[in-house]
Coordinates of N, CA and C and ligand atoms in Angstrom, one line a residue:
M1 N -2.1 -5.1 -12.4 CA -1.5 -4.0 -13.1 C -0.4 -3.7 -12.5
E2 N -0.8 -2.6 -11.6 CA -0.3 -1.2 -11.4 C 0.9 -1.9 -10.4
R3 N 0.6 -2.8 -9.9 CA 1.7 -3.5 -8.7 C 2.4 -4.0 -9.2
A4 N 2.1 -5.3 -10.3 CA 3.5 -5.8 -10.7 C 4.7 -4.8 -12.0
L5 N 3.5 -3.9 -12.3 CA 4.5 -3.1 -12.9 C 5.5 -2.0 -11.9
L6 N 4.7 -1.6 -10.3 CA 5.6 -1.2 -9.8 C 6.9 -1.9 -9.4
K7 N 6.7 -3.3 -9.2 CA 7.8 -4.2 -9.2 C 8.8 -4.2 -9.9
R8 N 8.4 -4.6 -10.9 CA 9.7 -4.7 -12.0 C 10.5 -3.0 -12.5
V9 N 9.6 -2.3 -12.0 CA 10.4 -0.5 -11.9 C 11.5 -0.6 -11.4
S10 N 10.9 -0.6 -9.4 CA 11.4 -0.8 -8.3 C 12.6 -1.8 -9.0
E11 N 12.9 -2.4 -9.6 CA 13.8 -3.6 -9.4 C 15.0 -3.4 -10.5
H12 N 14.2 -2.5 -11.8 CA 15.2 -1.8 -12.7 C 16.5 -1.1 -12.2
P13 N 17.9 -1.7 -12.7 CA 18.8 -1.1 -12.1 C 18.8 0.5 -12.6
Q14 N 18.7 0.9 -13.5 CA 18.4 2.4 -14.8 C 16.9 2.7 -14.1
I15 N 16.3 2.7 -13.9 CA 15.2 3.3 -12.7 C 14.9 4.2 -11.7
V16 N 15.0 5.5 -11.1 CA 14.9 5.9 -10.2 C 13.3 6.6 -10.0
I17 N 12.4 6.1 -8.8 CA 11.5 7.0 -8.7 C 11.6 7.5 -7.3
Y18 N 11.4 8.9 -8.2 CA 11.4 10.0 -6.7 C 10.1 10.3 -6.4
E19 N 9.9 9.5 -4.9 CA 8.4 9.7 -4.5 C 7.9 11.4 -4.2
N20 N 6.8 12.0 -3.8 CA 6.4 13.1 -3.3 C 7.6 14.2 -4.0
H21 N 7.2 13.6 -5.1 CA 7.8 15.3 -6.2 C 6.7 15.5 -7.6
I22 N 6.6 16.9 -6.9 CA 5.3 17.0 -8.1 C 6.3 18.5 -9.4
A23 N 6.3 17.7 -10.6 CA 6.9 18.7 -11.4 C 6.4 19.8 -11.5
V24 N 6.9 21.0 -11.7 CA 6.2 21.9 -12.2 C 6.1 22.6 -13.5
D25 N 7.8 22.9 -13.4 CA 7.8 23.2 -15.3 C 8.8 22.4 -16.1
L26 N 8.3 22.9 -17.2 CA 9.6 22.0 -17.9 C 11.1 23.0 -18.4
I27 N 12.1 22.8 -18.6 CA 13.6 23.3 -18.4 C 13.5 24.0 -20.0
T28 N 13.8 25.4 -20.2 CA 13.9 25.2 -21.8 C 14.4 26.7 -21.8
E29 N 14.6 27.4 -23.2 CA 15.2 28.4 -23.4 C 15.2 29.7 -22.3
H30 N 13.2 29.1 -22.3 CA 13.0 30.7 -21.5 C 13.5 30.9 -20.0
H31 N 14.0 29.6 -19.3 CA 14.5 29.8 -18.3 C 15.8 29.8 -18.3
V32 N 16.7 29.7 -19.3 CA 18.1 29.3 -19.1 C 18.7 31.2 -19.7
I33 N 18.1 31.7 -21.1 CA 18.3 32.9 -21.3 C 16.8 33.9 -21.4
G34 N 16.1 33.5 -20.5 CA 15.2 34.8 -20.5 C 14.2 34.5 -21.6
E35 N 13.2 35.3 -21.9 CA 11.9 35.4 -22.8 C 13.0 35.5 -24.3
L36 N 12.4 34.5 -25.3 CA 13.4 34.2 -26.6 C 12.9 35.7 -27.7
R37 N 14.2 36.8 -28.0 CA 13.7 37.3 -29.0 C 13.1 36.7 -30.2
N38 N 13.2 35.8 -30.7 CA 11.8 35.4 -32.0 C 11.9 34.4 -31.3
P39 N 10.1 34.7 -31.1 CA 8.9 33.9 -30.2 C 8.8 32.2 -31.4
R40 N 9.1 32.7 -32.6 CA 9.2 31.9 -33.5 C 10.4 31.2 -33.3
A41 N 10.7 31.0 -32.8 CA 12.6 29.8 -32.8 C 12.2 29.0 -32.2
E42 N 12.8 28.0 -32.1 CA 12.9 26.8 -32.1 C 13.1 25.9 -30.3
T43 N 11.9 25.8 -29.3 CA 12.4 25.7 -28.5 C 13.0 24.0 -28.1
H44 N 13.8 24.2 -27.0 CA 14.0 22.4 -27.0 C 13.9 22.7 -25.1
C45 N 14.0 21.2 -24.7 CA 13.5 20.6 -23.5 C 15.0 20.0 -22.6
W46 N 15.2 20.9 -21.7 CA 16.4 20.2 -21.3 C 16.1 19.6 -20.1
G47 N 14.5 18.8 -19.4 CA 14.2 18.2 -18.4 C 13.2 19.1 -17.5
A48 N 13.3 19.1 -16.4 CA 11.7 19.7 -15.7 C 12.7 20.1 -14.2
Y49 N 11.8 21.3 -14.0 CA 12.0 21.3 -12.4 C 10.9 20.5 -11.8
A50 N 11.0 20.1 -10.5 CA 10.5 19.4 -9.5 C 10.1 19.8 -8.4
L51 N 8.8 19.9 -7.4 CA 8.9 20.4 -6.7 C 9.1 20.0 -5.3
D52 N 9.9 18.9 -4.0 CA 10.5 17.9 -3.2 C 9.0 18.1 -2.2
V53 N 7.9 17.7 -1.6 CA 7.1 18.1 -1.7 C 7.2 18.1 0.6
K54 N 7.9 17.1 0.3 CA 8.4 16.8 1.6 C 9.8 18.0 2.4
A55 N 10.7 18.4 1.5 CA 11.9 19.3 1.7 C 11.3 20.3 1.4
N56 N 10.1 21.1 1.1 CA 9.9 22.2 0.0 C 11.1 22.9 -0.5
V57 N 11.8 22.0 -1.4 CA 12.5 22.9 -2.5 C 12.1 22.4 -4.1
V58 N 12.7 23.1 -4.8 CA 12.6 23.3 -6.4 C 13.6 22.3 -6.5
K59 N 14.2 21.5 -7.2 CA 15.0 20.2 -7.9 C 14.5 20.4 -8.8
M60 N 16.2 20.1 -10.2 CA 16.5 20.4 -11.5 C 16.6 18.9 -11.9
F61 N 15.8 18.9 -12.9 CA 16.1 17.2 -13.1 C 16.8 17.5 -15.1
L62 N 17.9 17.5 -15.3 CA 18.4 17.7 -16.5 C 17.9 16.1 -17.1
A63 N 17.8 16.0 -18.7 CA 18.0 15.2 -19.2 C 17.8 15.3 -20.7
S64 N 18.1 14.6 -21.5 CA 18.1 14.7 -22.8 C 16.7 13.9 -23.6
V65 N 16.1 13.3 -22.8 CA 14.9 13.4 -23.3 C 13.5 13.4 -22.3
T66 N 12.5 14.4 -22.5 CA 11.7 14.1 -21.4 C 9.9 13.7 -21.8
M67 N 9.8 13.3 -21.1 CA 8.4 11.9 -21.4 C 7.4 12.9 -20.4
L68 N 5.9 13.2 -20.7 CA 5.5 14.0 -19.7 C 3.8 12.6 -20.1
S69 N 3.6 12.2 -18.6 CA 2.8 11.5 -18.8 C 1.6 11.6 -17.6
T70 N 1.2 12.6 -17.2 CA 0.4 13.4 -16.0 C -1.0 12.4 -16.5
G71 N -1.6 12.4 -16.8 CA -2.8 12.1 -17.4 C -3.9 13.0 -17.4
G72 N -4.9 13.1 -17.2 CA -6.1 14.1 -18.3 C -5.9 15.6 -16.8
A73 N -7.2 16.3 -17.3 CA -7.7 17.4 -16.7 C -8.9 17.2 -16.1
G74 N -9.5 16.0 -16.0 CA -10.8 15.8 -15.8 C -11.3 16.4 -14.0
H75 N -10.4 16.8 -13.4 CA -10.4 17.3 -12.1 C -10.7 19.2 -12.2
V76 N -10.6 19.5 -13.3 CA -11.1 20.7 -13.6 C -12.8 20.7 -13.0
Y77 N -12.7 20.0 -13.7 CA -15.0 19.6 -12.6 C -14.5 19.5 -11.1
L78 N -15.1 20.1 -10.3 CA -14.1 20.1 -9.2 C -14.8 18.9 -8.7
Y79 N -16.1 18.2 -8.7 CA -16.2 17.1 -7.5 C -16.3 15.9 -8.0
T80 N -15.7 15.7 -9.5 CA -15.7 14.7 -10.0 C -14.3 14.1 -10.4
N81 N -14.0 13.5 -10.9 CA -13.2 12.6 -11.0 C -11.7 12.7 -10.2
P82 N -10.7 12.2 -10.1 CA -9.7 11.8 -9.3 C -8.8 13.2 -9.2
L83 N -8.3 13.7 -7.8 CA -7.7 14.7 -7.3 C -6.3 15.2 -8.6
I84 N -6.1 13.8 -8.7 CA -4.7 14.2 -9.3 C -5.0 14.8 -11.2
A85 N -5.3 14.4 -11.3 CA -6.2 14.1 -12.9 C -6.6 16.4 -12.7
T86 N -5.3 16.9 -13.0 CA -5.3 18.4 -12.9 C -4.6 18.9 -14.0
G87 N -4.2 18.2 -14.8 CA -3.9 18.9 -16.3 C -2.2 18.9 -16.1
D88 N -1.6 19.2 -15.2 CA -0.5 19.6 -15.2 C 0.5 19.6 -16.2
G89 N 0.6 18.7 -17.2 CA 1.6 18.1 -18.3 C 1.2 18.7 -19.3
V90 N -0.1 19.0 -19.2 CA -0.5 19.5 -20.7 C 0.0 21.2 -20.5
A91 N 0.0 21.9 -19.1 CA -0.1 22.9 -19.0 C 1.2 23.4 -19.5
M92 N 2.1 22.5 -18.7 CA 3.6 22.4 -18.8 C 3.9 22.7 -19.8
A93 N 3.0 21.8 -21.1 CA 4.0 22.1 -22.3 C 3.3 22.9 -23.0
A94 N 2.2 23.4 -22.8 CA 1.6 24.6 -23.6 C 3.1 25.9 -23.2
R95 N 3.0 26.1 -21.5 CA 4.1 27.1 -21.5 C 5.4 27.3 -22.0
A96 N 5.7 25.5 -22.4 CA 6.8 25.7 -23.0 C 6.9 25.7 -24.4
G97 N 5.7 26.0 -25.1 CA 5.2 26.2 -26.1 C 5.1 25.4 -27.3
A98 N 5.0 24.2 -26.5 CA 4.1 23.0 -27.4 C 3.0 23.1 -27.9
N99 N 2.5 22.2 -29.1 CA 1.4 22.5 -29.4 C 0.6 21.9 -28.9
I100 N -0.9 21.8 -28.3 CA -1.5 21.1 -27.7 C -2.5 20.8 -29.4
A101 N -3.2 19.5 -29.0 CA -4.2 19.1 -30.1 C -5.1 17.5 -29.2
N102 N -6.0 17.6 -29.6 CA -6.9 16.6 -29.3 C -7.8 16.7 -27.6
M103 N -7.3 17.8 -27.5 CA -7.8 18.2 -25.7 C -9.4 17.6 -25.5
E104 N -10.2 17.9 -26.6 CA -11.7 17.3 -26.7 C -11.6 15.8 -26.9
F105 N -10.8 15.1 -26.4 CA -10.6 13.6 -26.1 C -10.2 12.9 -24.9
I106 N -10.1 14.2 -23.6 CA -9.5 13.2 -22.7 C -10.8 12.9 -21.7
Q107 N -11.1 11.9 -21.5 CA -11.7 11.3 -20.8 C -12.3 11.6 -19.1
F108 N -13.5 12.7 -18.7 CA -13.9 13.3 -17.8 C -15.1 12.3 -17.2
H109 N -15.6 12.2 -15.8 CA -16.7 11.2 -15.3 C -17.9 12.4 -15.0
P110 N -18.7 12.6 -15.9 CA -20.2 13.4 -15.3 C -20.5 13.3 -14.1
T111 N -20.7 12.1 -13.8 CA -21.8 11.7 -12.8 C -21.0 11.6 -11.5
T112 N -21.2 11.6 -10.2 CA -20.4 11.9 -9.1 C -21.7 11.7 -7.8
L113 N -21.4 11.2 -7.0 CA -22.5 11.3 -5.8 C -22.1 12.0 -4.6
Y114 N -22.8 13.2 -4.3 CA -21.8 14.4 -3.9 C -22.6 14.6 -3.0
N115 N -21.9 14.5 -1.6 CA -22.5 14.6 -0.4 C -21.6 15.7 0.6
S116 N -22.2 16.9 1.0 CA -21.1 18.3 1.9 C -20.1 17.5 2.9
G117 N -19.3 17.6 2.7 CA -18.3 17.1 3.7 C -17.7 15.8 3.7
S118 N -18.3 14.7 2.4 CA -17.7 13.8 2.7 C -16.8 13.5 1.3
P119 N -16.2 12.8 1.0 CA -15.1 12.6 -0.2 C -17.0 12.1 -0.8
S120 N -16.6 13.2 -2.3 CA -17.4 12.2 -3.6 C -17.2 11.1 -4.5
F121 N -17.7 10.6 -4.9 CA -17.4 8.6 -5.6 C -18.6 8.8 -6.7
L122 N -17.7 8.1 -7.2 CA -18.2 7.8 -8.8 C -19.0 6.8 -8.7
I123 N -20.5 7.5 -9.8 CA -21.4 6.4 -9.7 C -21.2 5.7 -10.8
S124 N -21.6 4.8 -10.9 CA -21.3 3.9 -11.7 C -21.6 4.5 -13.0
E125 N -20.6 3.6 -14.0 CA -21.5 4.3 -15.4 C -22.7 3.4 -16.4
A126 N -22.5 2.5 -15.5 CA -24.1 1.6 -15.3 C -25.0 2.7 -15.2
V127 N -25.4 3.8 -14.8 CA -26.5 4.5 -14.4 C -26.6 5.0 -16.1
R128 N -25.6 5.5 -16.8 CA -25.9 7.0 -17.7 C -26.2 5.1 -18.9
G129 N -25.5 4.5 -19.3 CA -25.9 3.2 -20.3 C -27.7 2.6 -19.7
F130 N -28.1 2.7 -18.6 CA -28.9 2.5 -18.4 C -30.2 3.4 -18.9
G131 N -30.1 5.0 -18.3 CA -30.8 6.3 -19.3 C -30.6 6.0 -20.3
Q132 N -29.8 5.5 -21.2 CA -29.7 5.6 -22.5 C -30.7 4.2 -23.2
C133 N -30.5 3.4 -22.6 CA -31.5 2.2 -22.7 C -33.0 2.3 -23.0
C134 N -33.3 3.5 -21.9 CA -35.1 4.0 -21.2 C -35.0 4.8 -22.5
E135 N -34.5 5.7 -23.4 CA -34.8 6.3 -24.4 C -35.5 5.2 -25.4
H136 N -35.2 3.7 -26.0 CA -35.5 3.2 -26.5 C -36.1 2.3 -25.9
R137 N -36.4 1.5 -24.9 CA -36.9 0.5 -24.2 C -37.3 0.8 -23.1
P138 N -38.9 1.9 -22.6 CA -38.8 1.8 -20.8 C -38.5 1.1 -20.2
A139 N -38.1 1.3 -19.3 CA -37.9 0.5 -18.1 C -39.5 0.1 -17.2
K140 N -39.6 -1.2 -17.1 CA -40.5 -1.0 -16.1 C -40.6 -0.6 -14.9
I141 N -41.2 0.0 -14.3 CA -41.5 0.5 -12.6 C -42.6 -0.2 -11.7
S142 N -42.1 -1.2 -11.6 CA -43.5 -1.6 -10.4 C -43.6 -1.3 -9.2
Ligands
FAD1 C1 -13.0 7.1 -11.8 C2 -12.4 6.7 -13.5 C3 -12.7 5.0 -13.6 C4 -12.3 4.7 -14.5 N1 -12.5 3.3 -15.1 C5 -12.2 2.9 -16.3 C6 -11.9 1.7 -16.6 O1 -12.5 1.0 -16.1 N2 -11.4 1.1 -17.4 C7 -9.9 2.0 -18.4 O2 -10.0 1.1 -19.2 N3 -9.7 3.1 -18.2 C8 -10.6 3.5 -17.5 N4 -10.7 4.9 -16.9 C9 -9.7 5.6 -17.8 C10 -8.0 5.5 -16.8 O3 -8.0 5.3 -15.8 C11 -7.1 6.1 -17.8 O4 -7.5 6.5 -19.2 C12 -5.9 5.9 -17.6 O5 -5.5 5.9 -16.2 C13 -5.1 6.9 -17.9 O6 -3.6 6.6 -17.9 P1 -2.3 7.8 -17.7 O7 -1.1 7.1 -17.3 O8 -2.4 8.5 -18.6 O9 -2.3 9.1 -16.4 P2 -3.1 8.6 -14.8 O10 -3.1 7.0 -14.5 O11 -4.1 9.5 -14.6 O12 -1.2 8.8 -14.7 C14 -1.1 10.0 -14.3 C15 0.0 10.1 -12.9 O13 0.9 11.2 -12.8 C16 0.8 12.1 -11.6 N5 1.1 13.7 -12.3 C17 -0.1 14.3 -12.4 N6 0.3 15.4 -12.3 C18 2.2 15.5 -12.1 C19 3.0 15.9 -11.8 N7 3.2 18.1 -12.2 N8 3.8 15.7 -11.4 C20 4.6 14.4 -11.1 N9 3.4 14.0 -11.0 C21 1.9 14.2 -12.0 C22 -0.7 11.9 -11.1 O14 -0.2 11.3 -9.6 C23 -0.7 9.8 -11.4 O15 0.1 9.3 -11.1 C24 -11.2 5.9 -15.4 C25 -10.9 7.4 -15.2 C26 -11.6 7.5 -14.5 C27 -11.3 8.8 -13.6

């Protein structure tokens, strides 16, 4: 799925992919006119600032519509979940004053094989499923 999607996106004349760019903040009134005199005033989003990791410069991307799709926040648990699940989008939205909801529904994986010095990896969900199963029908151990 990912390969097919990337191929279609890279062929699209109106889509530009910026690799090695990390969005760091949404551009709102706070950046243009400083702290709002009325904190309840409506806030607008005019794009985002992104760090160009290779050039080590922050660039400004102006947009009439900005969509955050930065995934979950599972990596707040140090040794489980992908490194990229940092919750950046939620943090940026919160800093911009957006209402944040349903955070309890973000998936995270609690089971990992931790071996100090080596990369951790996910232990199959089947392990948890098996444990649940055993509460009702104890597995025979031979
Ligand atoms: C270990 C594991 C196993 C899973 N197995 C399954 C499965 O078998 N079946 C299933 O249906 N689902 C599975 N899931 C869930 C599924 O992977 C997620 O629900 C799905 O990937 C979420 O998609 P997304 O586009 O919201 O976020 P993601 O796929 O996480 O994509 C977010 C993207 O945003 C990028 N990003 C993050 N912060 C920034 C930033 N500041 N600037 C620029 N880019 C940024 C990230 O690099 C990433 O490419 C699994 C999840 C985990 C963690």
